[in-house]
mmCIF file of C-alpha atoms and ligand atoms in Angstrom:
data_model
loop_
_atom_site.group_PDB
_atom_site.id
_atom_site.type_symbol
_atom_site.label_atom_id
_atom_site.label_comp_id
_atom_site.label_asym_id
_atom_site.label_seq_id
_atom_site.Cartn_x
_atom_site.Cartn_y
_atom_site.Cartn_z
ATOM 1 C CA UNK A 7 65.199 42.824 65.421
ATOM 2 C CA UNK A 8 67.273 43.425 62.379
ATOM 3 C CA UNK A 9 64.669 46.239 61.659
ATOM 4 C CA UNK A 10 64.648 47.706 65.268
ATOM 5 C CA UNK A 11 68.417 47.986 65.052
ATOM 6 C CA UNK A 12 68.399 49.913 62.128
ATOM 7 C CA UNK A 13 65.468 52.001 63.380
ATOM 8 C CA UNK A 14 67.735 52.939 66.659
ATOM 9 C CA UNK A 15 70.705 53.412 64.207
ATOM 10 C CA UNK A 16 69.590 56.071 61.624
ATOM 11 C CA UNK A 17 69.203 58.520 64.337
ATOM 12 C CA UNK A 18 72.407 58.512 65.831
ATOM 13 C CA UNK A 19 73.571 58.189 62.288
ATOM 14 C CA UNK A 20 72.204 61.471 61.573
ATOM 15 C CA UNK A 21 73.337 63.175 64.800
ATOM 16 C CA UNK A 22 76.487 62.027 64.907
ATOM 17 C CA UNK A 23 77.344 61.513 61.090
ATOM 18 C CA UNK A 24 75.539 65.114 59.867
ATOM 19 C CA UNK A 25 75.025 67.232 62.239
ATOM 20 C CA UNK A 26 78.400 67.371 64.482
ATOM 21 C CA UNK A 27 80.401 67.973 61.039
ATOM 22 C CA UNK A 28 78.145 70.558 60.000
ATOM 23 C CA UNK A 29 78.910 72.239 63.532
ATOM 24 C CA UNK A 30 82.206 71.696 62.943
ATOM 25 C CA UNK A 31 82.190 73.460 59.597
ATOM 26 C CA UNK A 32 80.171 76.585 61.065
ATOM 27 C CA UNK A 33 82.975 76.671 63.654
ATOM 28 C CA UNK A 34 85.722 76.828 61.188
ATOM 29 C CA UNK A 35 84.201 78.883 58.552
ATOM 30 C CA UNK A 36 82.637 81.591 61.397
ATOM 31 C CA UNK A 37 84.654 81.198 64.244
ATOM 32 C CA UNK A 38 83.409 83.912 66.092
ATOM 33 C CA UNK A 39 79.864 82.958 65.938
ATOM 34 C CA UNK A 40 79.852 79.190 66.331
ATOM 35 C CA UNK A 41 83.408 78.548 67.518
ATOM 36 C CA UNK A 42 83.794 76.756 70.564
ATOM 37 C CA UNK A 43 84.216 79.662 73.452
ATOM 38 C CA UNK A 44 87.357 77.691 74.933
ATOM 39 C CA UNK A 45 89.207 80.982 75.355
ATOM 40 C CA UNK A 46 89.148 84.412 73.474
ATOM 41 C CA UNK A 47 92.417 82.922 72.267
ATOM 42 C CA UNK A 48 90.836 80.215 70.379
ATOM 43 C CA UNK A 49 88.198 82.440 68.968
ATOM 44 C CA UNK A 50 90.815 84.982 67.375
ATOM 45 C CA UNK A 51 93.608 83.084 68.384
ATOM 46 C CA UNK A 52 97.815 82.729 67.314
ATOM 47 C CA UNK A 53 96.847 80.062 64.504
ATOM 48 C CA UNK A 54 93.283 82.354 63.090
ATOM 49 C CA UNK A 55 94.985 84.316 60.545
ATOM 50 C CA UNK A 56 92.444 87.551 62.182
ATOM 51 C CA UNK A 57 95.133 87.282 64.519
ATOM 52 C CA UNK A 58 98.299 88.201 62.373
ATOM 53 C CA UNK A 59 95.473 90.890 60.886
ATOM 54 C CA UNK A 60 94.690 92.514 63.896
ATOM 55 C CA UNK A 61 98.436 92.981 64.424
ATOM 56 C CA UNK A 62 100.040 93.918 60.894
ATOM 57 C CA UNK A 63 96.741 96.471 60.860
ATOM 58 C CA UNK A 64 97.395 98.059 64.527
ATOM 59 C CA UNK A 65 100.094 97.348 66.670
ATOM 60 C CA UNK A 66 102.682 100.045 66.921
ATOM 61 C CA UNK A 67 104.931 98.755 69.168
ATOM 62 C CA UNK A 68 108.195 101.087 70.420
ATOM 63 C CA UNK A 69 110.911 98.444 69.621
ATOM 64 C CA UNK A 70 112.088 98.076 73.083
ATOM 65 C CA UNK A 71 108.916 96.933 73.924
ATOM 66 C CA UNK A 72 109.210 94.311 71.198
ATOM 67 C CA UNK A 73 112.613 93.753 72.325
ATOM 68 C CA UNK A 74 111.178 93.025 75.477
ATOM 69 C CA UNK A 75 107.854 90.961 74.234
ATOM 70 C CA UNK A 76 110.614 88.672 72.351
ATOM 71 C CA UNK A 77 112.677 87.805 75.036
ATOM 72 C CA UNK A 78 110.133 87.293 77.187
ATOM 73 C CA UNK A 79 108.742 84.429 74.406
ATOM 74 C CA UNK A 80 111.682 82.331 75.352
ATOM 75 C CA UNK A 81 110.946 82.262 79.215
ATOM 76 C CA UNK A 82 108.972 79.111 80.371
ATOM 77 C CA UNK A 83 106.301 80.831 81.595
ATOM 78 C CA UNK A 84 106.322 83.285 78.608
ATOM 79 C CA UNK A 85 102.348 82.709 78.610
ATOM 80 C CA UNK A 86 101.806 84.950 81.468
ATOM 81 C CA UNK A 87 102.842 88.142 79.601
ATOM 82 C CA UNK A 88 99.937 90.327 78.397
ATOM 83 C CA UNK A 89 99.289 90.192 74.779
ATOM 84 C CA UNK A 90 100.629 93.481 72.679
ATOM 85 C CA UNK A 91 97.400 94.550 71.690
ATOM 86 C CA UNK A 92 95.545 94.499 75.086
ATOM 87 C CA UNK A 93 99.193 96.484 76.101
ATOM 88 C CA UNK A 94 98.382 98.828 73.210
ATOM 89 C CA UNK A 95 94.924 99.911 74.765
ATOM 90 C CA UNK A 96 95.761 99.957 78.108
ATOM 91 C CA UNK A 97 98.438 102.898 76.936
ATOM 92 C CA UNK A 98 96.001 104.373 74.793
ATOM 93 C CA UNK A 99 94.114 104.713 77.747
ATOM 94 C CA UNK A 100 96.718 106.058 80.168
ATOM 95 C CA UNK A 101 97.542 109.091 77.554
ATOM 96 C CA UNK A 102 93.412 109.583 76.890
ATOM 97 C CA UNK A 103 93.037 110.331 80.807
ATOM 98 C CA UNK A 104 96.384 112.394 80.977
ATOM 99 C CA UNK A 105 97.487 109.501 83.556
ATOM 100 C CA UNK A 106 100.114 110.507 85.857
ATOM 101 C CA UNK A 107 100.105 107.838 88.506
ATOM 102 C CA UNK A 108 99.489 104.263 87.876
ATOM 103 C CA UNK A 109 99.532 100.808 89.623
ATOM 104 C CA UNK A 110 100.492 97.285 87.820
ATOM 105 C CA UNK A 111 99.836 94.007 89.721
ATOM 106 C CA UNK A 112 101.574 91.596 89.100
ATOM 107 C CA UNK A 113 104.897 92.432 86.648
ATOM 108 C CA UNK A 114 106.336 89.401 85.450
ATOM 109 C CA UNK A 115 108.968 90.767 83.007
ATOM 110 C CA UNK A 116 107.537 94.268 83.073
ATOM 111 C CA UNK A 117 106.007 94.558 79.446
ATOM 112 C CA UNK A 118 103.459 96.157 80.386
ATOM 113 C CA UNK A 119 105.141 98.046 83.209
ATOM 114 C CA UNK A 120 107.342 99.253 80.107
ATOM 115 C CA UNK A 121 104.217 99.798 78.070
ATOM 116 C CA UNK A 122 102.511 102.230 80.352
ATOM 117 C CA UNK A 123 105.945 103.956 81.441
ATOM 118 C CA UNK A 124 106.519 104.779 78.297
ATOM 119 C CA UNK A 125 103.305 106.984 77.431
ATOM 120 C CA UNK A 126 103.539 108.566 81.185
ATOM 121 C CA UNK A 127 105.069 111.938 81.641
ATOM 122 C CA UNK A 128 108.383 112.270 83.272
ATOM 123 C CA UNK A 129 106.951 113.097 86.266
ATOM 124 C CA UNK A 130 104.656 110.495 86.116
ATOM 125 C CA UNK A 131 105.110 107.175 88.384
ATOM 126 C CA UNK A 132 104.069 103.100 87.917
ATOM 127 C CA UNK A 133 104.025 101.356 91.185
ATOM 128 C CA UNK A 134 104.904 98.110 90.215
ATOM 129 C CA UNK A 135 103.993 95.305 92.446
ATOM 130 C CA UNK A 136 105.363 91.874 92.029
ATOM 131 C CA UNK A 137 106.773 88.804 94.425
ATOM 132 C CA UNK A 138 108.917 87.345 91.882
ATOM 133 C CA UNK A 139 112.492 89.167 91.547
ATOM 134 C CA UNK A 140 113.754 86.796 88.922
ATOM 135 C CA UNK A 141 111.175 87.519 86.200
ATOM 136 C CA UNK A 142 111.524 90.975 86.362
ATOM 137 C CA UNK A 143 115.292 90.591 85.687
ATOM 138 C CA UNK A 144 114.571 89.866 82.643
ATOM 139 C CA UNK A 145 112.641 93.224 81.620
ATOM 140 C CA UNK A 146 114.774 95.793 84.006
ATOM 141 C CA UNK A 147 117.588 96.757 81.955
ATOM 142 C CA UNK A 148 115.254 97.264 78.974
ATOM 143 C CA UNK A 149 113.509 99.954 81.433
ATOM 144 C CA UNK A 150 116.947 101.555 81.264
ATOM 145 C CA UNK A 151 117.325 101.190 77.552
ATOM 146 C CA UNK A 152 114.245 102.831 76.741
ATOM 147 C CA UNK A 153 114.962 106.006 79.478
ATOM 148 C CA UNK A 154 111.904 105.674 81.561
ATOM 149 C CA UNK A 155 113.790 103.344 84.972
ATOM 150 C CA UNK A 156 112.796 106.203 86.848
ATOM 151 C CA UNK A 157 109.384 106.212 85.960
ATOM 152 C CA UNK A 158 108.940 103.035 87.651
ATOM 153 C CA UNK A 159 108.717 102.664 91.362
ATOM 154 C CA UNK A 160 109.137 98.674 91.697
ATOM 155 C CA UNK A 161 107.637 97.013 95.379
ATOM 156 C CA UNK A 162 108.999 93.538 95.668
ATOM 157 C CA UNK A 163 106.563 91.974 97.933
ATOM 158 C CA UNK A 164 102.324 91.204 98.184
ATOM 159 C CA UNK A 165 100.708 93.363 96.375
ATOM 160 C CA UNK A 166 98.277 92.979 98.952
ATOM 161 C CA UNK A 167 100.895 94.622 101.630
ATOM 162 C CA UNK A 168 102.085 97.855 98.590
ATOM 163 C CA UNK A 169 98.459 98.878 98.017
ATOM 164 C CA UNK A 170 97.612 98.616 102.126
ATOM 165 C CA UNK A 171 101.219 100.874 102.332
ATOM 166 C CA UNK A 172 99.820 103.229 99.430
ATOM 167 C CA UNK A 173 96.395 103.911 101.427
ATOM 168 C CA UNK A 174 97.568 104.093 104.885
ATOM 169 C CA UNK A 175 100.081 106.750 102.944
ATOM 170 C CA UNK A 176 97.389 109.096 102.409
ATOM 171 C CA UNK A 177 97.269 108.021 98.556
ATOM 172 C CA UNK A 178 93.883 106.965 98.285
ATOM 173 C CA UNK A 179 91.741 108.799 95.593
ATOM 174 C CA UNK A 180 95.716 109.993 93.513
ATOM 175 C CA UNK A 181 95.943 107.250 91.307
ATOM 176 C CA UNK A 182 94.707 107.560 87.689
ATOM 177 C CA UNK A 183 94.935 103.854 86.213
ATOM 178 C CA UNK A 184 95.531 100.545 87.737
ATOM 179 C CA UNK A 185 95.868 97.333 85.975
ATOM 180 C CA UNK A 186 94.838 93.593 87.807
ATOM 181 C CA UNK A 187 96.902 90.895 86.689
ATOM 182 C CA UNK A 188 98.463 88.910 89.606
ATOM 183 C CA UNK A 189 97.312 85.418 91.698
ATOM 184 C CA UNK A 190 93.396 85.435 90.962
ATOM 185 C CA UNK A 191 92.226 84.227 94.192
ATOM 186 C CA UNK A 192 93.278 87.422 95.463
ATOM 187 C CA UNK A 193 91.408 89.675 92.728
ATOM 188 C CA UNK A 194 88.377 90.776 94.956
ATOM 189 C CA UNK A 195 90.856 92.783 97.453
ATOM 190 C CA UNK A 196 93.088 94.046 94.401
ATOM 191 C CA UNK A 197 89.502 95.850 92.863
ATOM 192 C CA UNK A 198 88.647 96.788 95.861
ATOM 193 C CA UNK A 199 91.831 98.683 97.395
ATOM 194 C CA UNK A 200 92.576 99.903 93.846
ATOM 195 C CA UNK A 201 89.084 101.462 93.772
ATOM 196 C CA UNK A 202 89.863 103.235 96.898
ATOM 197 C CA UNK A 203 93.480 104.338 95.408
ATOM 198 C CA UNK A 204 92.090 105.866 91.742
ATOM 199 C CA UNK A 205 90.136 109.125 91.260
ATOM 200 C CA UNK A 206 86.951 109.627 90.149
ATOM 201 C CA UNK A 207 87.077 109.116 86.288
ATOM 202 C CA UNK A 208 90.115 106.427 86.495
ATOM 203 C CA UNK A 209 90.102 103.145 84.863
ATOM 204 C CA UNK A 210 90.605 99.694 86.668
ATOM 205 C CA UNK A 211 91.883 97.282 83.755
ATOM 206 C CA UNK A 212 91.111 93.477 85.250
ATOM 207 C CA UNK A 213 92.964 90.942 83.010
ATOM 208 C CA UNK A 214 92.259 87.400 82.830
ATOM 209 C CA UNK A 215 88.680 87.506 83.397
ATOM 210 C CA UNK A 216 87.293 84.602 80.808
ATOM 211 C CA UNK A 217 90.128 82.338 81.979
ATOM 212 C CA UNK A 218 90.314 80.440 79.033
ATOM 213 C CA UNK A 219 86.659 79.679 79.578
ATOM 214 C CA UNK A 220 86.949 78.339 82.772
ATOM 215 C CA UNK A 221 84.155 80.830 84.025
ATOM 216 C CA UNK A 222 81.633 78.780 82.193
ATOM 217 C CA UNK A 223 81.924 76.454 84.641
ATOM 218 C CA UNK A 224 83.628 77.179 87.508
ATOM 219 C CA UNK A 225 84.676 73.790 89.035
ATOM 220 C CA UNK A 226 83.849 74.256 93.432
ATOM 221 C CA UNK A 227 87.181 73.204 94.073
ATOM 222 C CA UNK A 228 88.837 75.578 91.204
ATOM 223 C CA UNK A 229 89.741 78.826 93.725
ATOM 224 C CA UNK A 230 90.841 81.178 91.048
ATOM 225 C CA UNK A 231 88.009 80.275 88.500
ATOM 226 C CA UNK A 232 85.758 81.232 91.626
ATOM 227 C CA UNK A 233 87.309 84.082 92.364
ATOM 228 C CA UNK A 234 87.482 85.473 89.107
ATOM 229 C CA UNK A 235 83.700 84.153 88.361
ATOM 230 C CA UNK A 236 82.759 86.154 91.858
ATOM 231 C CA UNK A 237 83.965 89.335 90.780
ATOM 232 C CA UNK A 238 82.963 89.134 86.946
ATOM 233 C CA UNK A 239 79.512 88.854 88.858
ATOM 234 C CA UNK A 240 79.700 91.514 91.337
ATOM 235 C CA UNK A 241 81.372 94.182 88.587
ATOM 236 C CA UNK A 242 77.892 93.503 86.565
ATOM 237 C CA UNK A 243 76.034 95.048 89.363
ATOM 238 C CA UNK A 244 78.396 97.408 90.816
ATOM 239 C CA UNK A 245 76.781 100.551 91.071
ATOM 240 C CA UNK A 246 80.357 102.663 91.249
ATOM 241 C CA UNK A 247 81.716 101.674 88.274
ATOM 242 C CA UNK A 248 80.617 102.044 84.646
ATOM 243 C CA UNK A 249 82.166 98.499 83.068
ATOM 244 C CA UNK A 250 82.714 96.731 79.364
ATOM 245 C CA UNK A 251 84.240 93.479 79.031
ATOM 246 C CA UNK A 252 86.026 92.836 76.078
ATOM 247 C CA UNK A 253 87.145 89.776 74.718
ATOM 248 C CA UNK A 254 90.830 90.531 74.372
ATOM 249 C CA UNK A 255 93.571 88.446 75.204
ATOM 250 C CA UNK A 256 91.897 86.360 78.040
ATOM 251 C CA UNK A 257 89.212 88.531 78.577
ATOM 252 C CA UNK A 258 89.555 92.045 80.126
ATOM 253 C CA UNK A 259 87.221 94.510 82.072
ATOM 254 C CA UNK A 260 87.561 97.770 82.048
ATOM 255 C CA UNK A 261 85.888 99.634 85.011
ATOM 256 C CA UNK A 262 85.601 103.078 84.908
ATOM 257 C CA UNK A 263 85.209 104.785 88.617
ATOM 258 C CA UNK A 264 82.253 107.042 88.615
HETATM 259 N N1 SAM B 312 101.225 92.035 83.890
HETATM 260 C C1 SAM B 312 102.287 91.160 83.423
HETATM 261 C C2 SAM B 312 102.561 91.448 81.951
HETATM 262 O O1 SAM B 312 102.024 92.416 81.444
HETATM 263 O O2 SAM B 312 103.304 90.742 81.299
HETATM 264 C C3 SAM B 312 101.977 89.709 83.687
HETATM 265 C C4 SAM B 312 101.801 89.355 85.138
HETATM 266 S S1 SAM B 312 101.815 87.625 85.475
HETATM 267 C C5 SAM B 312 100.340 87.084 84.758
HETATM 268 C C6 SAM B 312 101.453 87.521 87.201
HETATM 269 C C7 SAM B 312 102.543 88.022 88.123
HETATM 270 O O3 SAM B 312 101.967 88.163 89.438
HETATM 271 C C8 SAM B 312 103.751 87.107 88.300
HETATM 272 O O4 SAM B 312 104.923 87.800 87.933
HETATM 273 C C9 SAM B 312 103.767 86.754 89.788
HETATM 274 O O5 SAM B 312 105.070 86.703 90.348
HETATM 275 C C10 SAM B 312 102.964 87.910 90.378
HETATM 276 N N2 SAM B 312 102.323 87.613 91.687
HETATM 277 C C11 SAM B 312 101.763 86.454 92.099
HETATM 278 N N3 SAM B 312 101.279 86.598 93.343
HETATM 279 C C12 SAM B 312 101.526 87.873 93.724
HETATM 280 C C13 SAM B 312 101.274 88.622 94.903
HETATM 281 N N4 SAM B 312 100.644 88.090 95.952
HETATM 282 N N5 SAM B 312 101.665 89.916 94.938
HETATM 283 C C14 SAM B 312 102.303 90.473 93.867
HETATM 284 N N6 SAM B 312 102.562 89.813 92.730
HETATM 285 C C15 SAM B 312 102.192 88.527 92.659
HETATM 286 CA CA1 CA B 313 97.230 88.122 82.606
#
C-alpha cells in the first residue's frame, strides 16, 4: 500500500508541484502570451509596467482632458470612464475621416465626449446620450473650459429614444462616427440604429466587448455577457461592415460601414 500511495502521489506531485509554477512563471515573464486572459487589463494592465510605457511613449492628452480624466478618478464609479489611450484613437480617428457629426452612448463624465469635441470642427456636433445627469456634472464645466460646450448637443434620456428621434429626423446616413458604450444588454439595437445613422465609410467604435473575459464563458443567466457575446458573434459575419477587434482597454471593435 505504502508503495501504491507513493505511486498515486508522484504524479500529482509533478503536476501540481512543477508544472503549475512553471505556468505561472511563463505568465509573469510573457504575459501576453501565457497570461491568464482575465481582461485586456490584466494582460497590459495598471500594475504591467507596458502600461506606464504605452502612456509616457503616446498619450498626448490636452490638459483639460487630463483635468477631466483626474477628477473623474475620484468618483466611485471612476471605472466606467474609457481609458486615455482607447480616447486617443477614437480622436485620431474622428480627424482621419474629417468627422463632422458624431454620436457617444453613454457619457458618464464626458471624457470622451470632451475627447472627440475637441478634434471636431466648430461646426461640427457630438450628440451625447446619457440617463444619468449627475455624472455628467462632473465633466460639463470642463466642456466650457476647454471652448468646445457648443460642440456638444447633450440628450438626457434612453439612448434608445435620441437615436429613434435622430432617424425619424431624417438623419439617417449624416453621421460620421459613433461610439457604443452604455447598458450592454441593449448593444444589439445601439449597432444597429447607429449603422443606419453613419455614412458609408464611418466607423462604429463598440467598447467593452471582452468584458473582462466574461465572453469566454458567458454564464445563461449573465444578460450583458450574452448580449455582448451575441453581437461579438454576429459583427464576425456581418457582411456590411469591415471589423478589427483590438484588445484595448476592455476590448474594442471597430466597424467600419462599407
Ligand atoms: N463613454 C464614457 C466615457 O468615455 O467615460 C463612459 C460611459 S459609462 C461606461 C456608461 C454610461 O451609460 C453611464 O453614464 C450610464 O448612465 C449610461 N447609460 C446607461 N443606460 C443608458 C441608457 N439606456 N441610455 C443612455 N445612457 C445610458
Ligand atoms: Ca466602457
Amino acid at each position: 500500500t505504502s508503495n501504491s500511495l507513493i505511486q498515486l502521489s508522484v504524479p500529482t506531485f509533478f503536476i501540481k508541484g512543477l508544472i503549475i509554477p512553471f505556468f505561472f512563471f511563463l505568465g509573469k515573464r510573457y504575459p501576453l502570451v501565457f497570461g491568464t486572459p482575465k481582461s485586456s487589463k490584466s494582460i497590459i494592465g495598471k500594475s504591467n509596467p507596458l502600461w506606464q510605457y504605452i502612456l509616457d511613449h503616446s498619450l498626448r492628452e490636452h490638459p483639460i482632458l487630463k483635468k477631466l480624466r483626474l477628477l473623474t478618478a475620484d468618483h466611485p464609479w471612476s471605472k466606467m470612464m474609457v481609458s486615455c489611450d482607447q480616447a486617443q484613437l477614437m480622436a485620431n480617428l474622428v480627424k482621419l475621416i474629417k468627422a463632422k457629426k458624431v454620436i457617444e452612448i453613454g457619457v458618464f463624465t464626458g471624457y470622451n465626449t470632451l475627447n472627440m469635441a475637441l478634434v471636431l470642427p466648430d461646426n461640427g456636433r457630438v450628440i451625447a446620450c446619457d440617463i444619468n445627469e449627475d455624472y455628467i456634472k462632473i465633466g460639463k464645466p470642463l466642456w466650457k473650459e476647454a471652448g468646445v460646450e457648443h460642440k456638444i448637443d447633450l440628450r438626457i434620456k434612453p439612448a434608445i429614444q435620441t437615436l429613434d428621434e435622430l432617424l425619424a429626423s431624417g438623419e439617417a446616413e449624416t453621421f460620421d462616427f459613433a461610439f457604443i458604450d452604455a447598458d450592454k444588454e441593449s448593444y444589439n439595437e445601439y449597432y444597429e440604429k447607429c449603422l443606419r445613422l453613419i455614412k458609408r465609410g464611418g466607423i462604429i467604435a463598440i467598447d467593452n466587448v471582452l468584458w473582462s473575459g466574461r465572453v469566454l464563458k458567458p454564464r445563461k443567466d449573465d444578460l450583458a455577457t450574452q448580449s455582448i457575446h451575441h453581437l461579438n458573434e454576429k459583427l464576425h459575419r456581418d457582411a456590411r461592415v469591415n471589423i478589427s477587434m483590438l484588445p484595448m482597454g476592455d476590448g474594442v471593435t471597430l466597424a467600419f460601414k462599407l
